[in-house]
PDB file of C-alpha atoms in Angstrom:
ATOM      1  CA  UNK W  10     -28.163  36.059 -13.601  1.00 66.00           C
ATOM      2  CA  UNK W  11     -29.706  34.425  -9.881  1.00 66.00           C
ATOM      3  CA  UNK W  12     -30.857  31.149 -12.865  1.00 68.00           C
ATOM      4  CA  UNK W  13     -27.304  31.120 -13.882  1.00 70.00           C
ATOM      5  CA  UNK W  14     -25.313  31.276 -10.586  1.00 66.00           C
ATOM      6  CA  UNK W  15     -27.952  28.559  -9.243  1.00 65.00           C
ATOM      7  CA  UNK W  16     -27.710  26.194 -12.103  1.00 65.00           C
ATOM      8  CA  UNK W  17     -23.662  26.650 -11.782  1.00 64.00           C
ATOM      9  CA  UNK W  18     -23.855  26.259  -8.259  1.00 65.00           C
ATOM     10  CA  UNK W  19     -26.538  23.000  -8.355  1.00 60.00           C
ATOM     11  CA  UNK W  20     -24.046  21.604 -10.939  1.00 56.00           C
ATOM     12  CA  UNK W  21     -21.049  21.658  -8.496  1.00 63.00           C
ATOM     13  CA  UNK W  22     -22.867  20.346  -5.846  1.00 60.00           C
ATOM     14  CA  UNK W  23     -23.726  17.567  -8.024  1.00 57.00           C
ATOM     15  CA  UNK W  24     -20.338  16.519  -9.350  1.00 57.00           C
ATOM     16  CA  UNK W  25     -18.716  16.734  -5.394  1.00 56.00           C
ATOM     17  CA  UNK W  26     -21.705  14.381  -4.741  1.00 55.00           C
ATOM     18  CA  UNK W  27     -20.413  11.506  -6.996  1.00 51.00           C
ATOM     19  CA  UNK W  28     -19.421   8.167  -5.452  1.00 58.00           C
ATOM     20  CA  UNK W  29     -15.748   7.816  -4.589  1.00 69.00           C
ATOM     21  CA  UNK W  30     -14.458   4.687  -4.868  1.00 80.00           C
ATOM     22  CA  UNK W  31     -11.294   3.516  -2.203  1.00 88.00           C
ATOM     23  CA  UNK W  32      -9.350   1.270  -4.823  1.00 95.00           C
ATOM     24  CA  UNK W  33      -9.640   0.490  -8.682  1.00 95.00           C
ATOM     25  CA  UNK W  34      -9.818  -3.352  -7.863  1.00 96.00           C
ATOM     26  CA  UNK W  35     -10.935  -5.668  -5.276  1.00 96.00           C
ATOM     27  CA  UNK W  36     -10.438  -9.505  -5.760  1.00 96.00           C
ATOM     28  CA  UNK W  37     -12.522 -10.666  -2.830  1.00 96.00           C
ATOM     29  CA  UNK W  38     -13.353 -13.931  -1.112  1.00 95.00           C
ATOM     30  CA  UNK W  39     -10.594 -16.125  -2.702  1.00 94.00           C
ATOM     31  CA  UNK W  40      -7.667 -18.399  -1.066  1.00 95.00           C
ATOM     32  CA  UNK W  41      -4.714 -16.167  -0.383  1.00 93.00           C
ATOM     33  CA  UNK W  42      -1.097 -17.937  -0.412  1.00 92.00           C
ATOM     34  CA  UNK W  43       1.509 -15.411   0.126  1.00 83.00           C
ATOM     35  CA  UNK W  44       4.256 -17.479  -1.227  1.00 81.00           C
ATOM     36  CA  UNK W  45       6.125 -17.280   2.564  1.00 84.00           C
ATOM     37  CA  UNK W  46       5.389 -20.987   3.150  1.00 85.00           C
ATOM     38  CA  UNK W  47       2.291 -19.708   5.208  1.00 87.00           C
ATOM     39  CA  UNK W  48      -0.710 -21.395   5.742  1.00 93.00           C
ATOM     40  CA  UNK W  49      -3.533 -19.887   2.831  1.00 94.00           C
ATOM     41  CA  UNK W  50      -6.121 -17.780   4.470  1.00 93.00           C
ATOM     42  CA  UNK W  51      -9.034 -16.205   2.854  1.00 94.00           C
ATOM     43  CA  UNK W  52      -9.099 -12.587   2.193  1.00 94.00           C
ATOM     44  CA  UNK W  53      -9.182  -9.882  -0.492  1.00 95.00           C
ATOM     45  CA  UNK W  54      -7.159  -8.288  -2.397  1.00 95.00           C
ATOM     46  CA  UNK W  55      -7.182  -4.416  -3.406  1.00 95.00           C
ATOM     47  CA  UNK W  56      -5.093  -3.013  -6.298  1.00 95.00           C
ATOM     48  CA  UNK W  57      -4.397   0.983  -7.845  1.00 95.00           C
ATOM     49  CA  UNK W  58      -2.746   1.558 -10.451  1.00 92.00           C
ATOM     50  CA  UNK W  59      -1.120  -2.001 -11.529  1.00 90.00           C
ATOM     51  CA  UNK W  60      -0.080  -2.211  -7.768  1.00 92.00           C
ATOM     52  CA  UNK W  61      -1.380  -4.762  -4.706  1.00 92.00           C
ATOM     53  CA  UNK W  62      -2.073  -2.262  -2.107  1.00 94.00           C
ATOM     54  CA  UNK W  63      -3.483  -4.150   0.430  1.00 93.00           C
ATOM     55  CA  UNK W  64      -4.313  -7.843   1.341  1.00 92.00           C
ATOM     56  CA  UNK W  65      -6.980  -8.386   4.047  1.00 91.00           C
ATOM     57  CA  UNK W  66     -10.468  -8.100   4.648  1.00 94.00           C
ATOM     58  CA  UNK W  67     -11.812  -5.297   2.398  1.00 94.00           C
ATOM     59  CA  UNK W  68     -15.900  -6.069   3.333  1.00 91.00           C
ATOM     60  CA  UNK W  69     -16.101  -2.116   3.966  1.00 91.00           C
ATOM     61  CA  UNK W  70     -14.372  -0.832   1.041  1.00 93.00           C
ATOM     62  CA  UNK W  71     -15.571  -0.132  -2.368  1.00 93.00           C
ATOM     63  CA  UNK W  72     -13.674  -0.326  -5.862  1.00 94.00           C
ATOM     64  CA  UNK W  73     -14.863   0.381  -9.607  1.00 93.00           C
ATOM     65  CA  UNK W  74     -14.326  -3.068 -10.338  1.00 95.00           C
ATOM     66  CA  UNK W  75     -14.785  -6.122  -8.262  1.00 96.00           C
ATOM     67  CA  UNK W  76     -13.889  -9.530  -9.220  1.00 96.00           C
ATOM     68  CA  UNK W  77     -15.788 -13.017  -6.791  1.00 96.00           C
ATOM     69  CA  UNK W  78     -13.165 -15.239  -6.541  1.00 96.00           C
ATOM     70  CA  UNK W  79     -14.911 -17.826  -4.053  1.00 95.00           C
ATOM     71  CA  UNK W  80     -12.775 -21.181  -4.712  1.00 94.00           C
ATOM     72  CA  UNK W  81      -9.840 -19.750  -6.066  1.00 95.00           C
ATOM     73  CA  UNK W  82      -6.213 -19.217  -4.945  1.00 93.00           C
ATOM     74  CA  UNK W  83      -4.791 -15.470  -5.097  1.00 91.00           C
ATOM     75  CA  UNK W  84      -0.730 -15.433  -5.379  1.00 85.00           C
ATOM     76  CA  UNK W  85      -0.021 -12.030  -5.248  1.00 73.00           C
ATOM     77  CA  UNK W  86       3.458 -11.265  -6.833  1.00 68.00           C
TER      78      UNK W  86
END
């Protein structure tokens, strides 16, 4: 019964231990033009579910999927 309630417990532990990730997406490093007439700046771009949710540096954040896009331009819509 102690085996049992350790395993259980060891599992738990284990799954609250995985790796969260902040967004789903993270386009990062590319030429930003906001479509305001602005001048482009460089930056990244995060996105959840099918939505931009933030445009800026994102160095410190982590996603499940990350796309380079050194020497690009990023248009967000």
């Amino acid at each position: 019964m102690i085996r049992t309630l350790g395993f259980a417990f060891l599992c738990i532990y284990m799954l609250g231990c995985r790796p969260q990730h902040d967004y789903e997406l993270i386009v990062r490093n590319g030429t930003i033009y906001d479509g305001n007439g602005g001048e482009p700046f460089s930056g990244d771009i995060a996105i959840n579910a099918d939505s931009i949710v933030f445009i800026g540096n994102l160095s410190n954040a982590s996603a499940r999927q990350t796309i380079d896009a050194n020497g690009m331009a990023q248009a967000p819509c």
